Coordinates of C-alpha atoms in Angstrom, one line a residue:
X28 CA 0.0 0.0 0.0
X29 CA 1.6 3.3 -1.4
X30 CA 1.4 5.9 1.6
X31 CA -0.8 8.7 1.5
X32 CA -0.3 11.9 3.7
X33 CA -2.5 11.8 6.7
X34 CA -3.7 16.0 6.2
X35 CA -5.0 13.9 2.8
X36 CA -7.4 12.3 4.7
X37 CA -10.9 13.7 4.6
X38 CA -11.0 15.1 8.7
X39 CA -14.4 14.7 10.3
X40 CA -16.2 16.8 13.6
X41 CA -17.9 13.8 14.9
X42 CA -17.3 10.1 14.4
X43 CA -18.0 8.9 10.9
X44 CA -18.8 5.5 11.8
X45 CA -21.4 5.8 14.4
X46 CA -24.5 5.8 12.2
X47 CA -22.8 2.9 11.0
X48 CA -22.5 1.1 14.5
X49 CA -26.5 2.1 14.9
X50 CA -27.7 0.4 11.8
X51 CA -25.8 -3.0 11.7
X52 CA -25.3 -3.9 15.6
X53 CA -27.2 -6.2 16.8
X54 CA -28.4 -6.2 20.6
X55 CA -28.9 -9.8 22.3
X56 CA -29.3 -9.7 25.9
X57 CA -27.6 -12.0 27.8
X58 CA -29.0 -13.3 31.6
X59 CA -26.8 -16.3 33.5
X60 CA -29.1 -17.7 35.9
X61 CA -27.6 -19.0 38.8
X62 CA -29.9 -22.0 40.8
X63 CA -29.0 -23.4 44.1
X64 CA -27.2 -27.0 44.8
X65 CA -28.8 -27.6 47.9
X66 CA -33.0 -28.4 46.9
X67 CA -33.2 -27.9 50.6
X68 CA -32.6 -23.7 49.6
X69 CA -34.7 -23.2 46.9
X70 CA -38.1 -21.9 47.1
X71 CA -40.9 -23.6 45.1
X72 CA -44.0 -21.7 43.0
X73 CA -46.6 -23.7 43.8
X74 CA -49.9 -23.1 42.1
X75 CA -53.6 -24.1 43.7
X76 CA -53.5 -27.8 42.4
X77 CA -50.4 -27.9 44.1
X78 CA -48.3 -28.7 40.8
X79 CA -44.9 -26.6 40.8
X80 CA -44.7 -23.8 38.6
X81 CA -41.5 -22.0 38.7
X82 CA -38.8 -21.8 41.8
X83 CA -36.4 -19.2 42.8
X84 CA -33.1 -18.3 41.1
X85 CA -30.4 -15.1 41.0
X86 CA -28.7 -13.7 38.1
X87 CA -25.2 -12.9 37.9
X88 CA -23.7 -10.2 36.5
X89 CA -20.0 -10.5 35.6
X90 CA -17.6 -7.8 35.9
X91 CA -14.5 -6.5 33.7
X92 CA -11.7 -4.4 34.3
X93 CA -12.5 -2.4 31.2
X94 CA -9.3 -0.2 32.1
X95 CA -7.2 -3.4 30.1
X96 CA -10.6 -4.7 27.9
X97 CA -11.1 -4.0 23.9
X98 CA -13.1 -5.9 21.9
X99 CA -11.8 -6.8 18.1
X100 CA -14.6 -8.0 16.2
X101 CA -14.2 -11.0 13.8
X102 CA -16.4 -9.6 11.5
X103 CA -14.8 -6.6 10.6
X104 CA -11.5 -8.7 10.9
X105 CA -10.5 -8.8 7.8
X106 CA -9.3 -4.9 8.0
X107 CA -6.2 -5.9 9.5
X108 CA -5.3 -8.3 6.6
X109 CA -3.8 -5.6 4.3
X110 CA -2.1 -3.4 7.2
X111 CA 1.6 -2.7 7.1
X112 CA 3.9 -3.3 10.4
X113 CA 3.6 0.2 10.9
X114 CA -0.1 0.1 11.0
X115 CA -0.2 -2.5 13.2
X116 CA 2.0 -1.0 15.6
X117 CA 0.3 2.0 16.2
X118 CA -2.9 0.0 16.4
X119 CA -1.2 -1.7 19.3
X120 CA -0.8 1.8 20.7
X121 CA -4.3 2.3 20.2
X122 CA -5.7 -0.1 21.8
X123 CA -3.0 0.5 25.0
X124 CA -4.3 4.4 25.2
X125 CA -8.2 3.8 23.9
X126 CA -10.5 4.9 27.1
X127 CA -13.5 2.6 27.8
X128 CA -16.7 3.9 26.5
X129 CA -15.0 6.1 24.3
X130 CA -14.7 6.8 20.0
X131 CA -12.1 8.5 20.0
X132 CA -7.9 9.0 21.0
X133 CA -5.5 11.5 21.0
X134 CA -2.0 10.6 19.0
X135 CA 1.0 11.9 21.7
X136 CA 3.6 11.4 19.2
X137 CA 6.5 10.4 22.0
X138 CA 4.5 8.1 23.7
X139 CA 3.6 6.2 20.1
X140 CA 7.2 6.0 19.3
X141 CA 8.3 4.5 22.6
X142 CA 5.7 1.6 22.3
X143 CA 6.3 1.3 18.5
X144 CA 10.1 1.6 18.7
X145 CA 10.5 3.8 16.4
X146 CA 12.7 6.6 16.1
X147 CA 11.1 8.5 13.7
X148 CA 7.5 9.9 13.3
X149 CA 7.5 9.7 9.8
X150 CA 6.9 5.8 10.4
X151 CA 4.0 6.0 13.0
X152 CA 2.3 8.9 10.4
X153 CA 2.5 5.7 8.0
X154 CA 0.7 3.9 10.2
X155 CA -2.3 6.1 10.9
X156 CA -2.5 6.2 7.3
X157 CA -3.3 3.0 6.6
X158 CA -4.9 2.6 9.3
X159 CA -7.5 5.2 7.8
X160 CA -7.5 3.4 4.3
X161 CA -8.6 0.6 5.9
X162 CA -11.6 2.1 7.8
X163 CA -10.1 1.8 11.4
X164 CA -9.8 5.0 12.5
X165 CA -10.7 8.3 11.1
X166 CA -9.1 11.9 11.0
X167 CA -10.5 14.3 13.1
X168 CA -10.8 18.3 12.7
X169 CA -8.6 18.9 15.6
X170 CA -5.1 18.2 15.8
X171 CA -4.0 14.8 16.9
X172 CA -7.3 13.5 17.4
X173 CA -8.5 10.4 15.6
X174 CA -11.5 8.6 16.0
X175 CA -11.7 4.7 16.6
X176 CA -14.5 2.6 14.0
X177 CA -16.6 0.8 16.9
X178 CA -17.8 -2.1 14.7
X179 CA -13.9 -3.3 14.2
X180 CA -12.5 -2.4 18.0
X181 CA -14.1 -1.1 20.9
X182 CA -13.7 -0.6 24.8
X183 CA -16.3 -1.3 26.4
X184 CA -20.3 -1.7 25.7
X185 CA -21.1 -0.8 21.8
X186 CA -24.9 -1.0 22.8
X187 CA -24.8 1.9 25.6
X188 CA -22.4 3.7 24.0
X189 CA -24.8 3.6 20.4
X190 CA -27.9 4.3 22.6
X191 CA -26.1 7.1 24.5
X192 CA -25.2 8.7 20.7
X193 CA -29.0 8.2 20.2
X194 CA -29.8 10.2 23.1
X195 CA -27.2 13.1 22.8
X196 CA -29.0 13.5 19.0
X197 CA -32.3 14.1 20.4
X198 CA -31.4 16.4 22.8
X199 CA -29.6 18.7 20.1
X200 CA -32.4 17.7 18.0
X201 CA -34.9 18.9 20.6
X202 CA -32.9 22.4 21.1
X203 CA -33.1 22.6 18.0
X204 CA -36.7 22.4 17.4
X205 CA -37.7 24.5 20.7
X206 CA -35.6 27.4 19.3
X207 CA -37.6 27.1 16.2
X208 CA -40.1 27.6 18.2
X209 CA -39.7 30.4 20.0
X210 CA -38.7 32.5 17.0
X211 CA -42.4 31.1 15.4
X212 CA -43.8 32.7 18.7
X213 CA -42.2 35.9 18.0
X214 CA -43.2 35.8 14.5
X215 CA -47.0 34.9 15.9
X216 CA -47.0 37.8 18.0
X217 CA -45.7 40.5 15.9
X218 CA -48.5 39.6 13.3
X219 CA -50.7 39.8 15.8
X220 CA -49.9 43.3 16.5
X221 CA -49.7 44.3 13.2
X222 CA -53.3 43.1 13.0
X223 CA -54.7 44.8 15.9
X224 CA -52.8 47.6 15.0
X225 CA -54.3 47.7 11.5

């Protein structure tokens, strides 16, 4: 893969592959349900004819240490087949400085080339290249700021973090719509005057 100058890239003000993560993820929920050894401890659902309907049981909710957790999906796997040694270097980077719950990193140049080994930047810039190429990351508008695709690697819950995009649209959307509003009420009331003025 030739290299391409990262200011090439197309740079982006929010995450271009979150409408992306909202249409194709799929949401299964998940419950381990934990039952007692002992029949002496669990508690029977009787019903009137005395025949057993149900009995009691807890569920179990497992916990990560999402500080040292990313997901790579398989699906999107074949992203990484093309990638350069560079590339995947600074993806290990990535992945070491990616926040849970978040889309997007900032590239500190020193601290890429002391995980990637290498001495010079031009050879971590590489890597963010192709890393973009291949739909990974994305340039953003400020400087050193990239964002991460969440349907090839992510840190932490893609299903909260897509619903809590949702949300945060609505809001704007909403402010957006009220403001509307209020200059239609203005609008309404200076016809009015002009009316009664008339």
């Amino acid at each position: 893969m030739a290299y391409k100058s990262v200011k090439k890239h197309e740079a982006f003000k929010e995450n271009p592959f979150v409408e992306q993560v909202i249409q194709d993820i799929k949401i299964i929920q998940k419950t381990q349900v934990v039952r007692s050894k002992n029949r002496d401890e669990i508690q029977l659902i009787v019903n009137s004819s005395g025949e057993v309907e149900g009995h009691t049981a807890f569920m179990k909710f497992v916990e990560v240490d999402e500080e040292q957790f990313a997901k790579v999906y398989l699906s999107q796997f074949s992203a990484f087949w093309e990638l350069s040694k560079p590339a995947i270097r600074v993806f290990g980077f990535i992945i070491n400085v990616l926040k849970p719950k978040q889309d997007e990193f900032f590239l500190e140049m020193n601290k890429c080339l002391d995980y990637t080994k290498y001495k010079h930047p031009k050879d971590v810039l590489s890597g963010i290249s192709a890393l973009i190429e291949c739909g990974i990351i994305a340039r953003s508008d400020s400087h050193f700021k990239y964002f991460i695709n969440p349907m090839v690697v992510f840190n932490g819950d893609r299903v909260s973090f897509a619903k809590t995009y949702i949300k945060r649209k609505k809001v704007q959307f909403s402010a957006k719509q009220l403001s509307m509003f209020d200059k239609h009420e203005d609008v309404t009331s200076l016809l009015k005057e002009k009316g009664s003025g008339e």
